[in-house]
Coordinates of C-alpha atoms in Angstrom, one line a residue:
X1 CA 32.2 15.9 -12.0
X2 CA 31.4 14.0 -8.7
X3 CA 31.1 15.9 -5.6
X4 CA 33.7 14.4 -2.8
X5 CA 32.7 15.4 0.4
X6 CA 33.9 14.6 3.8
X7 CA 31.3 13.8 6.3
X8 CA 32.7 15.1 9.7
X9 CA 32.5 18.2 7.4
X10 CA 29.1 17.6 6.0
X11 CA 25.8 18.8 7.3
X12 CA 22.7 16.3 7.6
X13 CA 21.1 17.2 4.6
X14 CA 23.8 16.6 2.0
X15 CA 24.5 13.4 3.6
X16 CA 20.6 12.0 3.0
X17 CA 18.9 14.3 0.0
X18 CA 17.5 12.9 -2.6
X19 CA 16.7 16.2 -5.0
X20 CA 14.5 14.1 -7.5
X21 CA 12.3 16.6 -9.7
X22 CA 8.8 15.1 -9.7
X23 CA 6.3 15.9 -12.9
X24 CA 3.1 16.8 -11.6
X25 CA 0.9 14.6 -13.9
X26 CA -2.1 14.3 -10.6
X27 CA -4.8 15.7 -13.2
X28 CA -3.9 14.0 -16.4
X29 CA -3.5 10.8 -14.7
X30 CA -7.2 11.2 -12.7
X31 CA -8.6 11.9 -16.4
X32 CA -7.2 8.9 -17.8
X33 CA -8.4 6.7 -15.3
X34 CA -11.9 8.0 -15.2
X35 CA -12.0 7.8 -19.2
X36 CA -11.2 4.1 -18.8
X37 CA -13.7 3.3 -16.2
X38 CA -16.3 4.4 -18.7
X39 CA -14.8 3.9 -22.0
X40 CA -12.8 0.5 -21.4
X41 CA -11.4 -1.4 -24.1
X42 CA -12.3 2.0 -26.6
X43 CA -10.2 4.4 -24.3
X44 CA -7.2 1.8 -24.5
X45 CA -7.2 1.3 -27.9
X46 CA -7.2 5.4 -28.5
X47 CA -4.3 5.9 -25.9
X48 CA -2.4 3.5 -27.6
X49 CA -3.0 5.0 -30.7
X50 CA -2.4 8.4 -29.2
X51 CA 1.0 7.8 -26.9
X52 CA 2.4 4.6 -29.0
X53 CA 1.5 5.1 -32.3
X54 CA 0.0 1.9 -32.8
X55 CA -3.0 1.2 -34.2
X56 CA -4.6 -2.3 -33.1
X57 CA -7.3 -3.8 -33.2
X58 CA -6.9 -6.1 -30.4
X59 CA -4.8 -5.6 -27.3
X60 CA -4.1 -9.4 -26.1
X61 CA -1.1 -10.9 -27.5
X62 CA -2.3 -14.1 -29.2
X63 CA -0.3 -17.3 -28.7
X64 CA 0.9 -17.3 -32.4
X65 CA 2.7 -14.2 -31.6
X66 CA 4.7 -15.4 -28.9
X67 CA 5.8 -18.5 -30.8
X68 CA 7.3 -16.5 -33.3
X69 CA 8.9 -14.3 -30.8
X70 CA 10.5 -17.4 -28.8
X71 CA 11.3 -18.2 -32.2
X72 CA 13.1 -15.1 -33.3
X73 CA 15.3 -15.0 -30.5
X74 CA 19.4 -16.5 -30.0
X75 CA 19.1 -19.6 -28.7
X76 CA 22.1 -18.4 -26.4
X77 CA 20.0 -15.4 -25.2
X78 CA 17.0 -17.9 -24.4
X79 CA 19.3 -20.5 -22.5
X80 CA 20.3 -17.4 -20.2
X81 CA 17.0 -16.4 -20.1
X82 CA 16.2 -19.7 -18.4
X83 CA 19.3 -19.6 -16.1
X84 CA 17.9 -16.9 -14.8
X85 CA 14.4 -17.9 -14.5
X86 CA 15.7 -21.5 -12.3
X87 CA 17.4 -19.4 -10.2
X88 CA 15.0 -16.8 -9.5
X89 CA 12.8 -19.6 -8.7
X90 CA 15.3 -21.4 -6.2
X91 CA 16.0 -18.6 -4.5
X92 CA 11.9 -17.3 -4.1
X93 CA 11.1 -21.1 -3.7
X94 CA 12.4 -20.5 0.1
X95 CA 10.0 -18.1 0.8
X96 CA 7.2 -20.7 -0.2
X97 CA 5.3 -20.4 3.7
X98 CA 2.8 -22.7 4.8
X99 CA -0.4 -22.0 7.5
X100 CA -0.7 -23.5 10.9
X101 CA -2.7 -24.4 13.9
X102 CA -3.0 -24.2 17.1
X103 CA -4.7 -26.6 19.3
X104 CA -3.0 -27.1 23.0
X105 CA -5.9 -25.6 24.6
X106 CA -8.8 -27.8 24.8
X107 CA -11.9 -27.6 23.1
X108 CA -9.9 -24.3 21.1
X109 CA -9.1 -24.0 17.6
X110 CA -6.9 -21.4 16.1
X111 CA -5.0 -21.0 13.0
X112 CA -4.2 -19.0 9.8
X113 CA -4.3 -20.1 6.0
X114 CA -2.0 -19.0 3.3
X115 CA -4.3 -17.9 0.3
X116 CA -2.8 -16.6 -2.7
X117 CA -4.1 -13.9 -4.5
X118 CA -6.4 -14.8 -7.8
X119 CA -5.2 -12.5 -10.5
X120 CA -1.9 -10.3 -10.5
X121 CA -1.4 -7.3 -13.0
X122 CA 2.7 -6.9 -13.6
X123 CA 3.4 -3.9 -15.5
X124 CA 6.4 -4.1 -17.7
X125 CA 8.2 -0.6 -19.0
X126 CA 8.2 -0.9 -23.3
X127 CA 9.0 1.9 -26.0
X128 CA 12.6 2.7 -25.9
X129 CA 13.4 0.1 -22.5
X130 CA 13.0 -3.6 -22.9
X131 CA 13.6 -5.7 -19.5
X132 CA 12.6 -8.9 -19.9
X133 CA 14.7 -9.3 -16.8
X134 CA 11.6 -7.3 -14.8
X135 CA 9.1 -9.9 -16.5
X136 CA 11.1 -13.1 -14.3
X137 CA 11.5 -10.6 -11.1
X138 CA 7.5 -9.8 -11.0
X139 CA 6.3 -12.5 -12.0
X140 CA 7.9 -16.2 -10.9
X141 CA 7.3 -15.0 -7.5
X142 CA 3.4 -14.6 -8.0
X143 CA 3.3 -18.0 -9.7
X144 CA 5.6 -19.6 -6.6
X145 CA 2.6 -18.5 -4.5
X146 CA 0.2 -20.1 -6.5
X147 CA -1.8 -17.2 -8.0
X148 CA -4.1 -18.7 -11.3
X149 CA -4.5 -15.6 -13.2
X150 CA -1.3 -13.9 -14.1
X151 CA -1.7 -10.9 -16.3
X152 CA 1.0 -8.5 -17.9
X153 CA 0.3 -5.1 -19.5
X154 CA 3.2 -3.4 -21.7
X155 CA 3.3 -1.0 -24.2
X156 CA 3.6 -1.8 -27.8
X157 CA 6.0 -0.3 -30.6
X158 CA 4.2 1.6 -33.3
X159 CA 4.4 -1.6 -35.2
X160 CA 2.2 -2.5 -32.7
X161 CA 4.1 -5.4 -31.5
X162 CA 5.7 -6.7 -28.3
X163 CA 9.7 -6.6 -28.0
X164 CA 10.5 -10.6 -28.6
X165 CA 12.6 -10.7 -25.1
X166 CA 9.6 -9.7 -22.8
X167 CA 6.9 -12.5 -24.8
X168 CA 9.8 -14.9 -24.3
X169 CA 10.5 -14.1 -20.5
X170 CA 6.8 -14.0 -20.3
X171 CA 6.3 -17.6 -22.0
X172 CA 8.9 -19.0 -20.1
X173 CA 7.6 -17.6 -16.4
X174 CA 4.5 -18.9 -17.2
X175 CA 2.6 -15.2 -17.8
X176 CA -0.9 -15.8 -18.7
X177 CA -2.2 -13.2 -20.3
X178 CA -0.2 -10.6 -22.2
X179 CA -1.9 -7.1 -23.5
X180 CA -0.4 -4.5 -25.4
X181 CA -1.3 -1.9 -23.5
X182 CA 1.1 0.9 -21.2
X183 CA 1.1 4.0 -19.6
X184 CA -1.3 5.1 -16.7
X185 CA -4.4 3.6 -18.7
X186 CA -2.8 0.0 -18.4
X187 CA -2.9 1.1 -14.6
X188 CA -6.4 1.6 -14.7
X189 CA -7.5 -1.2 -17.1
X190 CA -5.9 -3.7 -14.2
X191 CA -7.5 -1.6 -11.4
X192 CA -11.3 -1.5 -13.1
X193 CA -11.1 -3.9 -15.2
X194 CA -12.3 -3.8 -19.2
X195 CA -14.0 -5.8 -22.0
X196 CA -11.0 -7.6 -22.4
X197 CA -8.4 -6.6 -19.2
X198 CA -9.1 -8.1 -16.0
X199 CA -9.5 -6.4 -13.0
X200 CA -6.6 -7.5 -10.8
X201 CA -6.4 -7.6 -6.6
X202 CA -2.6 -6.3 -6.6
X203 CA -0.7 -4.4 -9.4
X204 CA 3.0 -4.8 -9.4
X205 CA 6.0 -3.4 -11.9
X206 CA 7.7 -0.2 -12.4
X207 CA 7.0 2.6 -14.6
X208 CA 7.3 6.3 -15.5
X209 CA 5.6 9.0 -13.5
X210 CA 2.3 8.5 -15.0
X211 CA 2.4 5.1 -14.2
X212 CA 3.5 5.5 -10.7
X213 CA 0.9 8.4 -10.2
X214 CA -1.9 6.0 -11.4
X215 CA -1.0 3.1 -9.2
X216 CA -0.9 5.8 -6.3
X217 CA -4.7 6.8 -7.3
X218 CA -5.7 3.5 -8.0
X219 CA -4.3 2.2 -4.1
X220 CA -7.3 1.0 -1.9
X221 CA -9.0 -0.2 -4.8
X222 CA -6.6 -2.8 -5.4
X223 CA -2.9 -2.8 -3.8
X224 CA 0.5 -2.1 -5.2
X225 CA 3.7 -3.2 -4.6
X226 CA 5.2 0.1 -4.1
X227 CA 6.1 3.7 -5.7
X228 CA 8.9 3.1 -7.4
X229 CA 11.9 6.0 -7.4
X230 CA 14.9 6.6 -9.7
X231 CA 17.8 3.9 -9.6
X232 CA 19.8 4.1 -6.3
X233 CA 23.3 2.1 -5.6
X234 CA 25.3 3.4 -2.8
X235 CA 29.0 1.2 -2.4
X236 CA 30.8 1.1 0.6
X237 CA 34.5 0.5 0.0
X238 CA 38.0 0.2 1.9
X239 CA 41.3 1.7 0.8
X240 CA 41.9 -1.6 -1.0
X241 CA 39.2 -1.8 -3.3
X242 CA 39.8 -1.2 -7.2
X243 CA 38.5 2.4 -8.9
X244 CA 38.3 1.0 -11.9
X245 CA 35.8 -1.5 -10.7
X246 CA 33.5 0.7 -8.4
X247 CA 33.4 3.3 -11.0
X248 CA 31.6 0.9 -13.3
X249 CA 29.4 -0.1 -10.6
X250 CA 28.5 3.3 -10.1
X251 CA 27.8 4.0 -13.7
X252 CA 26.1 0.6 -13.9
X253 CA 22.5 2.5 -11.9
X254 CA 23.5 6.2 -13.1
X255 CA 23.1 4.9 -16.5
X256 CA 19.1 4.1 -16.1
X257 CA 18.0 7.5 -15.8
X258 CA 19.1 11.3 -15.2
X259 CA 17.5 11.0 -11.4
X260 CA 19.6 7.8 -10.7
X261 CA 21.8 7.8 -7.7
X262 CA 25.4 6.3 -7.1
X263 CA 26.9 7.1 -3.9
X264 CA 30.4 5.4 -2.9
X265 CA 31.2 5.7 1.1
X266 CA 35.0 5.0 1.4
X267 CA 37.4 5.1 4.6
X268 CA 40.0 6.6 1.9
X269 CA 40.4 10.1 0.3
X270 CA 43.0 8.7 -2.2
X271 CA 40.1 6.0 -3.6
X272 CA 37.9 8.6 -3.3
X273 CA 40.1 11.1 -5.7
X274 CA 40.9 7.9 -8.1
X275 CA 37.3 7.0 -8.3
X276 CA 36.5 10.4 -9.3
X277 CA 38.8 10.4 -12.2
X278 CA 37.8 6.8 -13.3
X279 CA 34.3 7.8 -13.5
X280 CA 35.4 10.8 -15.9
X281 CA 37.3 8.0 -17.8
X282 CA 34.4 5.8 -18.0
X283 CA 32.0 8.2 -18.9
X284 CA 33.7 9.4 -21.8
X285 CA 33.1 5.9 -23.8
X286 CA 29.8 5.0 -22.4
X287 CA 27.0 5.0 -24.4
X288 CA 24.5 6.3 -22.7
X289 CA 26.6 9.5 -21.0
X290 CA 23.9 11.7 -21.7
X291 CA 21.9 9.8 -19.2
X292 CA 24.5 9.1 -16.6
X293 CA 26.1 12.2 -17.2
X294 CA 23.4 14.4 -15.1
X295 CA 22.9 11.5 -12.5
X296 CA 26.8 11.4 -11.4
X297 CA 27.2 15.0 -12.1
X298 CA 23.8 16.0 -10.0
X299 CA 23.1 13.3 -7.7
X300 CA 26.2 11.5 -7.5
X301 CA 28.6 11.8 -4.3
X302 CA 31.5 10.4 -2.9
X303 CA 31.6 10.6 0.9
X304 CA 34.8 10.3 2.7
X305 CA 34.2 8.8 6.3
X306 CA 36.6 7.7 9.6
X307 CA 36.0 4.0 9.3
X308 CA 34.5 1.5 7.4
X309 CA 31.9 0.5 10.3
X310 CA 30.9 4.9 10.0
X311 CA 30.2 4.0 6.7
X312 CA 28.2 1.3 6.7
X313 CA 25.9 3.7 9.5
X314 CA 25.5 5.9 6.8
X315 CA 24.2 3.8 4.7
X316 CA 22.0 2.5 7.1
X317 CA 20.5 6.3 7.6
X318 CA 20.6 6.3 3.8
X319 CA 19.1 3.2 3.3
X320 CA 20.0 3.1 -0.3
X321 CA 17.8 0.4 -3.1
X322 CA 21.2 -1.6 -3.7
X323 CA 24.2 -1.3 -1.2
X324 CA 27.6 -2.7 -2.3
X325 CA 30.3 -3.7 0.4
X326 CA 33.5 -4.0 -1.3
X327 CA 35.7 -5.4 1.4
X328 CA 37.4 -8.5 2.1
X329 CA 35.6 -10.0 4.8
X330 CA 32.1 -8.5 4.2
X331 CA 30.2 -11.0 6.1
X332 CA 31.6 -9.6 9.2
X333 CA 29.4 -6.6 8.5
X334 CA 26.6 -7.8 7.4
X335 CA 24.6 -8.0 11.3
X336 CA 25.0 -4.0 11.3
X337 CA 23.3 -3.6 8.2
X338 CA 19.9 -3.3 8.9
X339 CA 18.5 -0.9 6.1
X340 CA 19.1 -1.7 2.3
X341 CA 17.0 -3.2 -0.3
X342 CA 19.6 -5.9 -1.8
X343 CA 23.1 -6.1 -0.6
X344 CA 26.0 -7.3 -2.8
X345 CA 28.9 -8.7 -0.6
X346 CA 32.4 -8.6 -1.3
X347 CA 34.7 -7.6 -4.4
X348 CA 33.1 -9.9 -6.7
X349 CA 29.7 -9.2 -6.7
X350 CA 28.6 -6.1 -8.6
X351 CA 25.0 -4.9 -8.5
X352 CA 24.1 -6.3 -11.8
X353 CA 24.9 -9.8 -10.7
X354 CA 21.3 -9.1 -8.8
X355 CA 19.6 -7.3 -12.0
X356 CA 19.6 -10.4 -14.0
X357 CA 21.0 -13.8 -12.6
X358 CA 21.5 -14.3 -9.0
X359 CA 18.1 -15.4 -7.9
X360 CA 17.2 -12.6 -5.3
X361 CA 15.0 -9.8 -6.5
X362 CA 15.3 -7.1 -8.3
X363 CA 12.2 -5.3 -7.6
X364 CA 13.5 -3.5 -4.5
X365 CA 12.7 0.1 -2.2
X366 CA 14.2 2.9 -2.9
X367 CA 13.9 6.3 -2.1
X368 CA 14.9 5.6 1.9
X369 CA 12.0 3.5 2.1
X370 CA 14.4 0.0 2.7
X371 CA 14.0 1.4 6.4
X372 CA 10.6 0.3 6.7
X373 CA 9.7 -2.1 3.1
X374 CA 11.2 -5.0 1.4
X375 CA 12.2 -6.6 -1.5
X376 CA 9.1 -7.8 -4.1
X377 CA 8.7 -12.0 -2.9
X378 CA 6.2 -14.3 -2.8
X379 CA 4.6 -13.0 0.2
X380 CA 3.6 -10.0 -1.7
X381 CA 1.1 -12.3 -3.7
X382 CA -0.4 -14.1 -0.9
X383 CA -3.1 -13.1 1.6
X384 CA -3.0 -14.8 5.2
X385 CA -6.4 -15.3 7.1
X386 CA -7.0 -16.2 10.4
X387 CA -9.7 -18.6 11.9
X388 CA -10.8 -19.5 15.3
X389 CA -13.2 -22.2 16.7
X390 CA -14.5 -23.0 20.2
X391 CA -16.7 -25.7 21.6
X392 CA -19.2 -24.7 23.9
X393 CA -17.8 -25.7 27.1
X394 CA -14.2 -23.5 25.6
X395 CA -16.4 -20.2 25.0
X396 CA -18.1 -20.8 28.5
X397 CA -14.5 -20.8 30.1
X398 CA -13.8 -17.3 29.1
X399 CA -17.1 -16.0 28.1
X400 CA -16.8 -13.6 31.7
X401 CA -13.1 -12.6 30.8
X402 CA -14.7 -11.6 27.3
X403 CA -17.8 -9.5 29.1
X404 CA -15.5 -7.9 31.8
X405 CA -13.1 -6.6 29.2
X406 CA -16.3 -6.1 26.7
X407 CA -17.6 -3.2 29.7
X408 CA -14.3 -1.5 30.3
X409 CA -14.3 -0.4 26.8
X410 CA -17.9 0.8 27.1
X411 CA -19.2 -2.0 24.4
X412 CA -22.4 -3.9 26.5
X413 CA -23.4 -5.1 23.3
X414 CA -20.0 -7.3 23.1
X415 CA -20.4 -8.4 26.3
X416 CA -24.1 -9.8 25.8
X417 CA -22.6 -11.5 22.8
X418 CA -20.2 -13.3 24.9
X419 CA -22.1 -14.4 28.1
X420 CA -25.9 -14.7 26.1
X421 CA -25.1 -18.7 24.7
X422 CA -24.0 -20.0 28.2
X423 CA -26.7 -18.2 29.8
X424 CA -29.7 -19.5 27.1
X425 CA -27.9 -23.3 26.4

C-alpha cells in the first residue's frame, strides 16, 4: 500500500529519494562495444542471434517489409497514428529557429547559422514493449530540423521481424533507414558505425540499462539525448479533485516498470486517504499489477502539504518527468513552476494525453534532472555556428583593445596576431 506522509513531519530525504536499484552492466557493455568496433555487421548479427533469437541474415528492414506492415495494420489505428504525427509536428514546428546577423557596426560582420545535424540514430525499445508512439516523439523532431539521414535501430522478435506499429510510425515520420538490431550493440553500431549501420553524430531514444550504459560510454564520441530513468509522474491536487481519477493517473507511469514513480502532493488528508484506497481498488483489475504493484508499493507516496502553492514548491525541489496540476484555475500556477519535464494542466488533462496525441514531447528528464534539461525538440538535432568578419579598417579600430587585453592574460603571441596586419598593410 501507498505510503501517506505529511511533510511538516517529513525529513528531506523522504521528500526527494529516488531508491532506483541500478544493474551494474559497465563491463559487459564496454565488451560489447569493443566487439562491434572490430567485428561490425558479424558481431550484430550474433547478438541478435544470441539476446533475440533471431537469426537474419540481413539487418535493414527492406521497403517490401514495411508495405506489408502498413498494410497489416487497422485502418483506425493508422488514422490515429497520423493524428498524432500532425500534431506532434505543429506543436515542434514552433521550435523551427532561424540564424541571424548583425551588422550595425561598420565594416563588422557577425552572425550564427542554424545547421542541422546529418544523420540521427533513434533507438526504439522492441521484444516484449512496442511504442510506436516513441518512433513520432524521436523522430518528427529531427526531420523538422532538417536532418537527411534519419536512422532507427530496434530489436527484432525471434521471427525476426519488426512489430507492424513501429515500421508504420516509422513510414509515416519519414524514418529512413530501419535495422533490426537492439540492445547496447545497436548503441555502438550508431556510435562506430558498421558495414551496413551508419555512424550517427547524436543517438537519441530510451532503453534498458544496457542501452543506457552504452550511450553513457559511447558520449564524446557522438552525443546523446540524455540517460533516461524509470517513469516519474508526480500530481498535485486540491481537496476537490476526484480519487478515482488521480489514482488512474498514478497507475498510468507505475504501470511501465517496477522503478516507476507516482507521487500525488495534496492540500487534503481525506483525498489523500481516498486515493490510497482507490489505488488498491484499481490495482486489483489492472493487468499489469505485478509491475505497478512494486512501483506504488515501493516508490509510490502520497505527501500531505499546508497549501497548494507548498506543493507545487515541492515539486519544484522534486522536479518530477511529468507533473500534473489538478486544480481549477491551473494557469494561475503555472509562473511558479519552474522545474518539470511536461506539465498537464487542469482536471482534464491526464498524463497520457502527452504520451501519445497532444503534440508536446514525450521524451522528457527525469530523475530530478528537469532542474537543469529539457524536453527532446528540434533544437536537439541542430548545431548553431557562429561567424565573424571585419574589414581592415574594422580590425584596425580595435586591433589595440585586442593586444592590451591579449598581455593581461599573458598571451604575446595573441596580441602580435592582432596588431601585426595594421602594422605590415
Amino acid at each position: 500500500m501507498i505510503r501517506i506522509l505529511k511533510y511538516s513531519e517529513m525529513d528531506r530525504e523522504t521528500v526527494f529519494d529516488r531508491n532506483y536499484p541500478t544493474d551494474n552492466v559497465t563491463d559487459i557493455v564496454s565488451a560489447i562495444i569493443e566487439d562491434v568496433k572490430t567485428r561490425g555487421d558479424r558481431a550484430l548479427l550474433d547478438y541478435t542471434k544470441r539476446f533475440d533469437k533471431a537469426e537474419l541474415t540481413q539487418l535493414q528492414v527492406s521497403a517490401e517489409e514495411v508495405k506489408e506492415a502498413e498494410a497489416s495494420l487497422d485502418p483506425e489505428f493508422l488514422a490515429v497514428l497520423q493524428e498524432a504525427a500532425d500534431n506532434i509536428k505543429a506543436f515542434h514546428s514552433k521550435q523551427i529557429r532561424s540564424g541571424f546577423i548583425m551588422n550595425e557596426k561598420r565594416g563588422v560582420v557577425c552572425g550564427q547559422k542554424i545547421i542541422p545535424m546529418n544523420t540521427v540514430g533513434v533507438y526504439v525499445p522492441g521484444g516484449t514493449a512496442v511504442y510506436p508512439s516513441t518512433v513520432l516523439m524521436d523522430t518528427i523532431p529531427a526531420k523538422l530540423a532538417g536532418c537527411p539521414n534519419l536512422v532507427m535501430v530496434t530489436p527484432p522478435g525471434p521471427d525476426g521481424k519488426i512489430s507492424p506499429n513501429i515500421l508504420a510510425a516509422a513510414k509515416i515520420a519519414g524514418v529512413d533507414k530501419i535495422f533490426k538490431v537492439g540492445g547496447a550493440q545497436a548503441v555502438a553500431a550508431l556510435a562506430y558505425g558498421t558495414e551496413s549501420v551508419p555512424r550517427a553524430d547524436k543517438i537519441v531514444g530510451p532503453g534498458n540499462a544496457f542501452v543506457a550504459e552504452a550511450k553513457r560510454q559511447v558520449f564524446g564520441r557522438v552525443a546523446i539525448d540524455m540517460i533516461a530513468g524509470p517513469s516519474e509522474i508526480l500530481i498535485v491536487a486540491d481537496g476537490k479533485s476526484n480519487p478515482v481519477f488521480l489514482a488512474a493517473d498514478m497507475l498510468s507511469q507505475a504501470e511501465h516498470d517496477k522503478n516507476a514513480s507516482a507521487v500525488l502532493v495534496t492540500d487534503s488528508e481525506e483525498l489523500a486517504l481516498k486515493v490510497s484506497e482507490e489505488l488498491e481498488t484499481q490495482l486489483s483489475v489492472l493487468p499489469r499489477e505485478a509491475i505497478a504493484r512494486p512501483s506504488i508499493d515501493n516508490n509510490g507516496k502520497i505527501i500531505v502539504a499546508d497549501s497548494i502553492e507548498q506543493a507545487i514548491e515541492i515539486s519544484n525541489e522534486i522536479a518530477p518527468e511529468h507533473l500534473e496540476v489538478c486544480v481549477d484555475n491551473p494557469f494561475d500556477y503555472l509562473d511558479m513552476i519552474t522545474s518539470a519535464g511536461s506539465v498537464f494542466m487542469g482536471r482534464n488533462c491526464p498524463e497520457a494525453l502527452g504520451d501519445y496525441l497532444a503534440g508536446p514531447n514525450h521524451t522528457l528528464p527525469t530523475g530530478g534532472s528537469a532542474r537543469f534539461s529539457s524536453p527532446l525538440s528540434v533544437d536537439d538535432f541542430i548545431k548553431k555556428t557562429q561567424y565573424t568578419y571585419f574589414t581592415a579598417d574594422a580590425l584596425d579600430a580595435v586591433a589595440q583593445d585586442i593586444a592590451l587585453f591579449a598581455r593581461k592574460e599573458g598571451l604575446e603571441g595573441h596580441a602580435r596576431s592582432a596588431v601585426i596586419r595594421s602594422e605590415n598593410r
